[in-house]
Short mmCIF file of C-alpha atoms and ligand atoms in Angstrom, two decimals:
data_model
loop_
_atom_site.label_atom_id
_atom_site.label_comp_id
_atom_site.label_asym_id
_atom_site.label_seq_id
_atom_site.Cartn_x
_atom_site.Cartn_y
_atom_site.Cartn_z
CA UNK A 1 2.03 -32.56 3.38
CA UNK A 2 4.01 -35.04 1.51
CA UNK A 3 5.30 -32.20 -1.05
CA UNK A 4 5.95 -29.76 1.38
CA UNK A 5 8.07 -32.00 3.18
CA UNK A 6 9.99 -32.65 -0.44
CA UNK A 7 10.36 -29.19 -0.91
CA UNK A 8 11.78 -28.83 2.36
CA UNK A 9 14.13 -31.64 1.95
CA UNK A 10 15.65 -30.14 -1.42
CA UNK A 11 16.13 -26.61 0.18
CA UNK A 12 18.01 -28.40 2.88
CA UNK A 13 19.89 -30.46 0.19
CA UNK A 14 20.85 -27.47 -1.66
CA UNK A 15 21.72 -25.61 0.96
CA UNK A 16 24.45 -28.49 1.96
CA UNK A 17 25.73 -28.62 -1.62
CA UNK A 18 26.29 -25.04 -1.16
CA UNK A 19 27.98 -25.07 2.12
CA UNK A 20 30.34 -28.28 0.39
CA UNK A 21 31.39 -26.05 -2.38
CA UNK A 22 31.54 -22.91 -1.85
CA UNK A 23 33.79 -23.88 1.33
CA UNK A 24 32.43 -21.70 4.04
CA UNK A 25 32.77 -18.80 1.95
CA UNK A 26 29.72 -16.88 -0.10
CA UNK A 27 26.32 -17.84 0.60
CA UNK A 28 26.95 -20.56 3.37
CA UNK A 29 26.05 -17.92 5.82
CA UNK A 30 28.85 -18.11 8.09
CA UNK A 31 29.89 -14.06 6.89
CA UNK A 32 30.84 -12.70 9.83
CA UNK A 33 29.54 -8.89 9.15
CA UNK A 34 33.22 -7.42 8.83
CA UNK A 35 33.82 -8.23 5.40
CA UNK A 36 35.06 -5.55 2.71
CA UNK A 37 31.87 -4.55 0.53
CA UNK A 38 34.39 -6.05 -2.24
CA UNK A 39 33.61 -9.65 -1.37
CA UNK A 40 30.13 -8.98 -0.78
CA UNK A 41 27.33 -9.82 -3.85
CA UNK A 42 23.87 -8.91 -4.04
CA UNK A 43 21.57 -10.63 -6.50
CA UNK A 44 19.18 -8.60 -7.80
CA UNK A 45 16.41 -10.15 -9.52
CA UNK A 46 13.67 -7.84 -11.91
CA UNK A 47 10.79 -8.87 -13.65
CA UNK A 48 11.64 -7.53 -17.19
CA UNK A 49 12.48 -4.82 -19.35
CA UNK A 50 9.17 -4.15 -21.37
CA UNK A 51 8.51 -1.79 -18.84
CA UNK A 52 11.00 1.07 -18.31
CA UNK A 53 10.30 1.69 -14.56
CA UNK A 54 12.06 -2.22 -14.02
CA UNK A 55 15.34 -1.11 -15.84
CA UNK A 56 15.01 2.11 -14.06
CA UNK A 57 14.86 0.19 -10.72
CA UNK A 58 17.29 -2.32 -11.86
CA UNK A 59 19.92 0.43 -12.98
CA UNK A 60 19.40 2.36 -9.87
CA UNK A 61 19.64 -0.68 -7.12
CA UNK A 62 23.13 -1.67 -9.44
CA UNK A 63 24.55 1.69 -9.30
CA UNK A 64 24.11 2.70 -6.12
CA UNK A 65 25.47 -0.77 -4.34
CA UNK A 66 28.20 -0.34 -6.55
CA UNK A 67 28.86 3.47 -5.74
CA UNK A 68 29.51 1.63 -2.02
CA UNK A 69 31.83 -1.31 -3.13
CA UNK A 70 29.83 -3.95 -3.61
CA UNK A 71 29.66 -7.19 -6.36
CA UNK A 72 25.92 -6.98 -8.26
CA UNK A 73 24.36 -9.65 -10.00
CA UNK A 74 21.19 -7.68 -12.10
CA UNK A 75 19.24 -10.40 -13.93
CA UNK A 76 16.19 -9.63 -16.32
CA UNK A 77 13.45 -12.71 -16.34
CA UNK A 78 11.55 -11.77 -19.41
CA UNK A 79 8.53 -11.78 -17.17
CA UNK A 80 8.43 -15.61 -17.65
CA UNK A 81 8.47 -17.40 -14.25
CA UNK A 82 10.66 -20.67 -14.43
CA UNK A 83 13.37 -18.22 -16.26
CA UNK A 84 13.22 -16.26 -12.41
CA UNK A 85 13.50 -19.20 -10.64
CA UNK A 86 16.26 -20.04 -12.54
CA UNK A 87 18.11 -17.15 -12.21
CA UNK A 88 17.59 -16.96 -8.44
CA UNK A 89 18.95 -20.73 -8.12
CA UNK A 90 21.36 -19.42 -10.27
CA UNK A 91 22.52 -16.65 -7.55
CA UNK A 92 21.87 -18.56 -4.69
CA UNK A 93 24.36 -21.43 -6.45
CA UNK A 94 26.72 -18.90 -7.07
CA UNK A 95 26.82 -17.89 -3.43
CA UNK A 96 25.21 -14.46 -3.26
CA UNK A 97 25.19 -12.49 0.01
CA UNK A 98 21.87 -10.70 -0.45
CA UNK A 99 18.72 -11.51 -2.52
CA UNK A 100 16.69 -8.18 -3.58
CA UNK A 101 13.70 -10.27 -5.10
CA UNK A 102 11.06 -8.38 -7.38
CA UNK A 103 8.72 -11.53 -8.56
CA UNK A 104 6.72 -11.91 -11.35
CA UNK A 105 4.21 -13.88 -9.76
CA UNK A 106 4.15 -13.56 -6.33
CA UNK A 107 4.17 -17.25 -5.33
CA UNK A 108 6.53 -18.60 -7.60
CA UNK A 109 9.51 -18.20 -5.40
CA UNK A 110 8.98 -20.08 -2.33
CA UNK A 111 11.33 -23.56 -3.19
CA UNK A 112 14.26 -20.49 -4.06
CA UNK A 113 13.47 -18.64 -0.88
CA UNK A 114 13.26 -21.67 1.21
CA UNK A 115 17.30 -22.71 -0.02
CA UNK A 116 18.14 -19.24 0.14
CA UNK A 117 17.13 -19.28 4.00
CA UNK A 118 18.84 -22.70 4.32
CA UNK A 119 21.99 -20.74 3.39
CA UNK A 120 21.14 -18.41 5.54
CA UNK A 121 20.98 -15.80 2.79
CA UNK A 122 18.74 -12.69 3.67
CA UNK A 123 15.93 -11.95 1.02
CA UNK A 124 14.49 -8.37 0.21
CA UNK A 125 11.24 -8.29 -1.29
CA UNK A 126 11.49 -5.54 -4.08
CA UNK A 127 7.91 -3.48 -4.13
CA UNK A 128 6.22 -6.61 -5.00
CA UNK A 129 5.72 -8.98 -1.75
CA UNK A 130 6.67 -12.44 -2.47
CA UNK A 131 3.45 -14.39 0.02
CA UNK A 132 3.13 -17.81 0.77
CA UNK A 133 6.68 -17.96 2.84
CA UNK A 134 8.38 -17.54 5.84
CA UNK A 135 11.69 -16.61 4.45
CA UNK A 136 10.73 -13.15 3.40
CA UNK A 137 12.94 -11.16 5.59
CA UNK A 138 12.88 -7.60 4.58
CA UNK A 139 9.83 -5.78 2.41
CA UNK A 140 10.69 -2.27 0.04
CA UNK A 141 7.26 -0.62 -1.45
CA UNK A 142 5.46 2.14 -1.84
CA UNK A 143 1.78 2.29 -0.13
CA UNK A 144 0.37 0.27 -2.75
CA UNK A 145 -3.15 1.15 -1.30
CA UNK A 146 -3.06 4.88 -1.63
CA UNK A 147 -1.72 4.10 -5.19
CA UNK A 148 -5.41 2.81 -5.90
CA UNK A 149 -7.06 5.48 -3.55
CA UNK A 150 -4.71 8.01 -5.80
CA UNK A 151 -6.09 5.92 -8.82
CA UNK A 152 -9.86 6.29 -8.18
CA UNK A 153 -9.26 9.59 -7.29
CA UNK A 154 -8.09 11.31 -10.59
CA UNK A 155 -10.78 9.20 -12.20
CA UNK A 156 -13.47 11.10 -10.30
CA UNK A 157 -11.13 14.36 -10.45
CA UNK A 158 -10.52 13.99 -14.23
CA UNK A 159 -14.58 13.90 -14.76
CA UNK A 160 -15.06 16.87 -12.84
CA UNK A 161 -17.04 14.93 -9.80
CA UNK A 162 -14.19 16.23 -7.26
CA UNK A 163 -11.74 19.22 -7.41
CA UNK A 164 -8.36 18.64 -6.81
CA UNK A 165 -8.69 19.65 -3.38
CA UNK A 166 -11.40 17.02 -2.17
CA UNK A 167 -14.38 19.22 -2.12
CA UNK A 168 -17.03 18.49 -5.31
CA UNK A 169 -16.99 18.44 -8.79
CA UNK A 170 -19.63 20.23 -10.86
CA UNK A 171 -19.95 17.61 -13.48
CA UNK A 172 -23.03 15.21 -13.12
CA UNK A 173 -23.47 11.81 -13.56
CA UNK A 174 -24.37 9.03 -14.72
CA UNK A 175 -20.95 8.87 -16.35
CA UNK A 176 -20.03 5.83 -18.24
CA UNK A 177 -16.95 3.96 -16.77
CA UNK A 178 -14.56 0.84 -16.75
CA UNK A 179 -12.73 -0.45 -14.67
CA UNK A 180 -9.03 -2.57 -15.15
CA UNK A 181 -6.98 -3.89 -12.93
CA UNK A 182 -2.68 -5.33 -13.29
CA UNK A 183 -1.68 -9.09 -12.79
CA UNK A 184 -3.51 -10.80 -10.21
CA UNK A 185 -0.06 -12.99 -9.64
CA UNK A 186 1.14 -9.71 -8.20
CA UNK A 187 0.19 -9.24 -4.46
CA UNK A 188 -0.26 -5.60 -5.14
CA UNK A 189 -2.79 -5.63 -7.59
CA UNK A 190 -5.93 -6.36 -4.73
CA UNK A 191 -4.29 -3.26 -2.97
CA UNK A 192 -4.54 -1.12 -6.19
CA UNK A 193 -7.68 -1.81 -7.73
CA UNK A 194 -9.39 -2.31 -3.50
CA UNK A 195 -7.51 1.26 -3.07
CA UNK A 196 -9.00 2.79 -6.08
CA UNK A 197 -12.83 0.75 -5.95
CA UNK A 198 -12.80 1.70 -1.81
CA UNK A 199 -12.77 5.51 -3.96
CA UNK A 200 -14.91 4.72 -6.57
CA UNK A 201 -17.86 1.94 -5.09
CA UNK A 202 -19.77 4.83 -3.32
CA UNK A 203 -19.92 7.20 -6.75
CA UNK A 204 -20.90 3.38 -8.64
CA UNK A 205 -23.69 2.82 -5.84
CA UNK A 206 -25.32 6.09 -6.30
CA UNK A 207 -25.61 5.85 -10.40
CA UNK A 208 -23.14 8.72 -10.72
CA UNK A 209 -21.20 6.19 -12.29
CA UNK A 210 -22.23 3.24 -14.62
CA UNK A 211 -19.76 0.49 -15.39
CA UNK A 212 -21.77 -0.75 -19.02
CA UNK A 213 -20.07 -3.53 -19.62
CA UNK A 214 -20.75 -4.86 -15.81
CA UNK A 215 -17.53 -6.16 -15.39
CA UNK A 216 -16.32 -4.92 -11.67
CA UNK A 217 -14.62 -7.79 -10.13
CA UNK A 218 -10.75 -8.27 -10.18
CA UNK A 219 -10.88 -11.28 -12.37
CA UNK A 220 -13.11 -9.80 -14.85
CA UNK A 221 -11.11 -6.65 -15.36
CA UNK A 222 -7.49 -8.03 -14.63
CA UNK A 223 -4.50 -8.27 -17.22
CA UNK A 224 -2.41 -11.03 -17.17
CA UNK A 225 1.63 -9.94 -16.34
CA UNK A 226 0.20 -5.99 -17.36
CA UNK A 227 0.38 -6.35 -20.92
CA UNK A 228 -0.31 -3.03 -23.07
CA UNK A 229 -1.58 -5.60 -26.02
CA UNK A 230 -3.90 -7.24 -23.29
CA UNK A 231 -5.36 -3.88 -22.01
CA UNK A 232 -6.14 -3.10 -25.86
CA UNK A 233 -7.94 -6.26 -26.56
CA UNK A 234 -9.58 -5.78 -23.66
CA UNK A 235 -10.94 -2.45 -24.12
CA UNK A 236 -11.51 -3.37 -28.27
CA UNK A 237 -14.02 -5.64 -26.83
CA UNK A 238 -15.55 -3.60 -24.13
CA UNK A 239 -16.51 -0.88 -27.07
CA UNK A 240 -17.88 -3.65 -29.30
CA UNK A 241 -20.01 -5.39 -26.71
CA UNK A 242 -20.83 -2.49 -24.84
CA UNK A 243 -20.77 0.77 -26.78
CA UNK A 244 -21.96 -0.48 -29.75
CA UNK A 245 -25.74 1.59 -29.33
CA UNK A 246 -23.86 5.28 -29.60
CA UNK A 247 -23.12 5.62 -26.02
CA UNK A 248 -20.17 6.65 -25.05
CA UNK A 249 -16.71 6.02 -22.25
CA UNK A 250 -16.37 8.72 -20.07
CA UNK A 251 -13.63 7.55 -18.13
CA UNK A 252 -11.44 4.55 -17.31
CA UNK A 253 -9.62 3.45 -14.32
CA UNK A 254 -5.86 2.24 -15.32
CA UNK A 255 -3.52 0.89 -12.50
CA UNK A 256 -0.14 1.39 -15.01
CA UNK A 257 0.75 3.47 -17.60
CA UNK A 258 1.46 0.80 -20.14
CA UNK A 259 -1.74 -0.23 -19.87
CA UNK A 260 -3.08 3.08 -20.66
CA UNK A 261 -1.70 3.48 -23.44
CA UNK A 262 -3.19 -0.13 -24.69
CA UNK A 263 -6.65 1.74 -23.69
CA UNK A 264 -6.05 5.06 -25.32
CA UNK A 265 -5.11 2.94 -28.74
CA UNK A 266 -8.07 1.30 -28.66
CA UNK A 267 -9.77 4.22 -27.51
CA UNK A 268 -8.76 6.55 -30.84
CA UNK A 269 -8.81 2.93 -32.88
CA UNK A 270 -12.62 3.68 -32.68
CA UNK A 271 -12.56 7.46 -33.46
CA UNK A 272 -12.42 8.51 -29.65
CA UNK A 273 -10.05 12.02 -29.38
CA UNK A 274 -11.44 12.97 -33.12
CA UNK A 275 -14.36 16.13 -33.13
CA UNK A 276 -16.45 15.96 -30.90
CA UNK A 277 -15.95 12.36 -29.54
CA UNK A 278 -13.49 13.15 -26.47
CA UNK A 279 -11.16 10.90 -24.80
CA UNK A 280 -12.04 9.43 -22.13
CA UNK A 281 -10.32 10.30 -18.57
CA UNK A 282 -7.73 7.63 -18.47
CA UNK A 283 -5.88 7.01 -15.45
CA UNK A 284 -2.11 5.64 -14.92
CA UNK A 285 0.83 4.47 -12.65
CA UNK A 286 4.48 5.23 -13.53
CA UNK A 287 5.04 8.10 -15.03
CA UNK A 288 6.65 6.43 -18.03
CA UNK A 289 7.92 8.82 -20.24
CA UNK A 290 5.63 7.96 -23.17
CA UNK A 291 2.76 8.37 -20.92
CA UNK A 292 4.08 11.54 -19.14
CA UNK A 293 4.14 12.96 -22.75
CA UNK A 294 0.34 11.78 -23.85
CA UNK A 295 -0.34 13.46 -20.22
CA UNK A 296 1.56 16.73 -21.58
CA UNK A 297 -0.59 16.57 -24.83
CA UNK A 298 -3.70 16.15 -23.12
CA UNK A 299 -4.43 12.62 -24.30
CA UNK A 300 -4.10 10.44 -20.96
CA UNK A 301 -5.37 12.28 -17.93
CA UNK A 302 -3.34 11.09 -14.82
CA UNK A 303 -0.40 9.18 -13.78
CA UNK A 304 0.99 7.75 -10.31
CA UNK A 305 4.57 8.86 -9.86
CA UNK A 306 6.30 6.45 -7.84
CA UNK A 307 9.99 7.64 -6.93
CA UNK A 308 12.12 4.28 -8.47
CA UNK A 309 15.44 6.68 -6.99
CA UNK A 310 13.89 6.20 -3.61
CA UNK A 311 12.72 2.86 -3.80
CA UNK A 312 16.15 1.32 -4.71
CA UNK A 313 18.08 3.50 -2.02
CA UNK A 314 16.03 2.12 0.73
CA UNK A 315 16.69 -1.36 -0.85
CA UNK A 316 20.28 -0.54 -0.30
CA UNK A 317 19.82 0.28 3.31
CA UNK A 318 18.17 -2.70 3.38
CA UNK A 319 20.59 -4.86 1.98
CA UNK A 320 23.87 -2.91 3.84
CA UNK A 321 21.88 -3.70 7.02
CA UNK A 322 21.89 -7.16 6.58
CA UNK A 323 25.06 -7.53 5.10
CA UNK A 324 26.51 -6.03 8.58
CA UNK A 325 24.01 -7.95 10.22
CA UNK A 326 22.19 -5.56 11.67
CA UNK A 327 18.23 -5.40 11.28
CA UNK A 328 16.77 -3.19 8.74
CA UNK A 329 14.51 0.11 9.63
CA UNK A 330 11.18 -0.60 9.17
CA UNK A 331 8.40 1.96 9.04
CA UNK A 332 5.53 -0.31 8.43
CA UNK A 333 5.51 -3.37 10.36
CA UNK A 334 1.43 -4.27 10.47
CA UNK A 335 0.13 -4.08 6.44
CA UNK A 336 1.89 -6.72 4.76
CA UNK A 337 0.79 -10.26 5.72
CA UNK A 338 2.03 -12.50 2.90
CA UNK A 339 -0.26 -15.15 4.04
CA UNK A 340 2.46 -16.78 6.11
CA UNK A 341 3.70 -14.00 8.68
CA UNK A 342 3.65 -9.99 8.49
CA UNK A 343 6.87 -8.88 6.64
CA UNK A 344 8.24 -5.97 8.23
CA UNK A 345 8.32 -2.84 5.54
CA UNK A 346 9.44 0.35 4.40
CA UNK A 347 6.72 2.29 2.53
CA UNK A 348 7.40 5.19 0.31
CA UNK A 349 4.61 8.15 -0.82
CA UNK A 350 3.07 8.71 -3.86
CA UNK A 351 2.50 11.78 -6.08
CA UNK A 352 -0.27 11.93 -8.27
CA UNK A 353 0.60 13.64 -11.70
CA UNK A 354 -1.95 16.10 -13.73
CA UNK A 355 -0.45 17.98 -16.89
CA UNK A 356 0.11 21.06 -14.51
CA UNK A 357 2.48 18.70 -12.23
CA UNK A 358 4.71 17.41 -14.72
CA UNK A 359 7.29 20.61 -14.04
CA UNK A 360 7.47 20.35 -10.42
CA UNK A 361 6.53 16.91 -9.50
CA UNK A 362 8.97 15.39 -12.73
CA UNK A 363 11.12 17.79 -14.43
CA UNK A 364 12.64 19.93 -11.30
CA UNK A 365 12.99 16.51 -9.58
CA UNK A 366 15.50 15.89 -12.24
CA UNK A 367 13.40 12.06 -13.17
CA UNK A 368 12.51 13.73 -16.36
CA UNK A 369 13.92 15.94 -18.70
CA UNK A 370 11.54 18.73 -20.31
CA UNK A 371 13.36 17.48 -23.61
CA UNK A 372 12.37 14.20 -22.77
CA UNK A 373 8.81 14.79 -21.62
CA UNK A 374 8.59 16.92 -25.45
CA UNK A 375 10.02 14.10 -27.05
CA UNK A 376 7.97 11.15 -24.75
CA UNK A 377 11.39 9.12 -24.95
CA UNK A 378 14.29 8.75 -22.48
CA UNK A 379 17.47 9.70 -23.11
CA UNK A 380 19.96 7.15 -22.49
C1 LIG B 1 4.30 -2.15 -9.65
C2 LIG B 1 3.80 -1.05 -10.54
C3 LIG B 1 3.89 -1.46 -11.99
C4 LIG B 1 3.34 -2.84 -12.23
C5 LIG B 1 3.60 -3.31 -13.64
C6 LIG B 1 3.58 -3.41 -9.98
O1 LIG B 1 4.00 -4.43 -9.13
O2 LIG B 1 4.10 -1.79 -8.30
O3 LIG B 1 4.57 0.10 -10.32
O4 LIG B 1 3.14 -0.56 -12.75
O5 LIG B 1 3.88 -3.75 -11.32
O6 LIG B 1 4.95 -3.41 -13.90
#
């Protein structure tokens, strides 16, 4: 009680400094909704650039608010969580109209969002929901549970259990699987890996499939902030302690392409993808270039292709809507309760990606290049 109310009290604080200086004008609110797109900014906050679908998203949100007139303020946070907060103090301080927030950890944000909505400063949640606060106003995403149903999916599809069309596989179990889920700080990993284990528990309770290692719960299989180095450890020690008696992996479930790739290192790190010892099926989310080429080569099986183009246009929209003050469209207003209220959202669709997708899902799409897909590197 007593810190909440000191949180409170320094939002409110701030949000009076704010008003004092910036002297009625950006970020004190009082915008009246007729003002050029000129004198407008929109801070726009990403988790890092490790991971090319961020700069992607961070490039496209940029360039399209600037095709329409507006100021941008794009900040990178290194995936380190007081450098965020910083940099959103940072844009609230420096009297941004707009907030389009993608958090590293989900829960992080709440003193920022709570001065932001002292200075009456809308906030866009940027495909990761920000929970734990009221001041969430707006929610961009993709259905972040059919990415996991997708996920579990071309698991069983990759091991021949199910066609591509739903009906059944001829292969036969038991197949040897694991399992690994992203960041648990992000709110969308439980609606990944519940997606993709809603797909895969009933083919696990029947024996088809056998998780060796035993590890099926999110905080046994979860990598900290998705690190590709993590996921490698982390299968490293799943051969060793596991697969150490001659059996072998059949498959593993992936939520992100990085993280495949951490897998599929280990993976041929211990002769896997040599004679007659296959690669697993390897799943994905991305379609990162490098990973859209070891999908073209036949090395990882499957990726999630999540339109970035898409995502940032409807963060525009939502940003222009507040901007004029007008409410943004919402197609989702029941899914995403942040713990505090249910953020009104606007969910995009997913594509899964095979090797015979890449052309029409990727390359006529124009988000790769058959060059780059050949090369597994994006041109600048
Ligand atoms: C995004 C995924 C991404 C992951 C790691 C998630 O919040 O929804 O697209 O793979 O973060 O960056």
């Amino acid at each position: 009680m007593g810190r909440k109310f000191l949180v409170a009290l320094g939002g409110a604080a701030l949000a009076l400094s704010l008003a004092a200086c910036s002297g009625g004008g950006a970020g004190s609110g009082e915008k009246s909704g007729d003002e050029k797109p000129s004198d407008l900014t929109i801070g726009v906050s990403m988790p890092t650039q490790t991971s090319e679908r961020w700069i992607a998203d961070g490039n496209a949100v940029k360039s399209k608010l600037e095709a329409k007139g507006y100021k941008v303020d794009l900040q990178y946070a290194g995936d380190d969580i007081p450098t965020q907060s910083q940099q959103v103090d940072q844009m609230i301080t420096q009297g941004a109209d707009v907030l389009v927030l993608a958090a590293i950890d989900g829960t992080a944000l709440s003193s920022q969002l709570q001065a932001a909505a002292a200075a009456k400063i809308p906030v866009i949640s940027y495909d990761r929901l920000i929970r734990g606060s009221k001041d969430v106003d707006f929610y961009v995403s993709f259905d972040n549970y059919k990415v996991g149903v997708a996920q579990g999916t071309a698991l069983l599809v990759g091991l021949g259990l199910l066609n591509k069309d739903g009906s059944k596989g001829t292969a036969k179990g038991p197949l040897n699987v694991e399992l690994f889920a992203g960041s648990l700080d992000d709110n969308n990993t439980q609606y990944f890996f519940g997606g993709a284990m809603d797909t895969l528990k009933p083919f696990i309770d029947n024996g088809t499939l056998v998780v060796k290692s035993k590890q099926t719960t999110p905080e046994q299989v979860a990598i900290l902030r998705w690190q590709q180095e993590t996921a490698q450890k982390r299968m490293e020690n799943l051969l060793t302690s596991s697969y150490n008696d001659g059996s072998k992996v059949d498959g593993v479930l992936s939520p992100y392409d990085g993280i495949s790739r951490g897998i599929i290192t280990a993976l041929q790190n211990a002769g896997y993808g040599k004679g007659a010892k296959k690669l697993p099926v390897v799943t994905g989310q991305d379609a990162e270039i490098a990973s859209i080429k070891l999908i073209n080569d036949g090395v990882q099986s499957s990726t999630v292709f999540k339109d970035t183009r898409l995502l940032a246009e409807q963060a525009v929209n939502a940003a222009e809507a507040f901007l004029q003050k007008k409410q943004p469209q919402a197609n989702d207003t029941k899914t995403y309760n942040n713990g505090v209220k249910v953020v009104p959202a606007y969910l995009l669709p997913i594509a899964t990606v095979y090797k015979d997708d890449i052309k029409a899902t990727l390359i006529d799409s124009g988000y790769w290049t058959a060059e780059e897909v050949a090369a597994g590197q994006a041109k600048k």
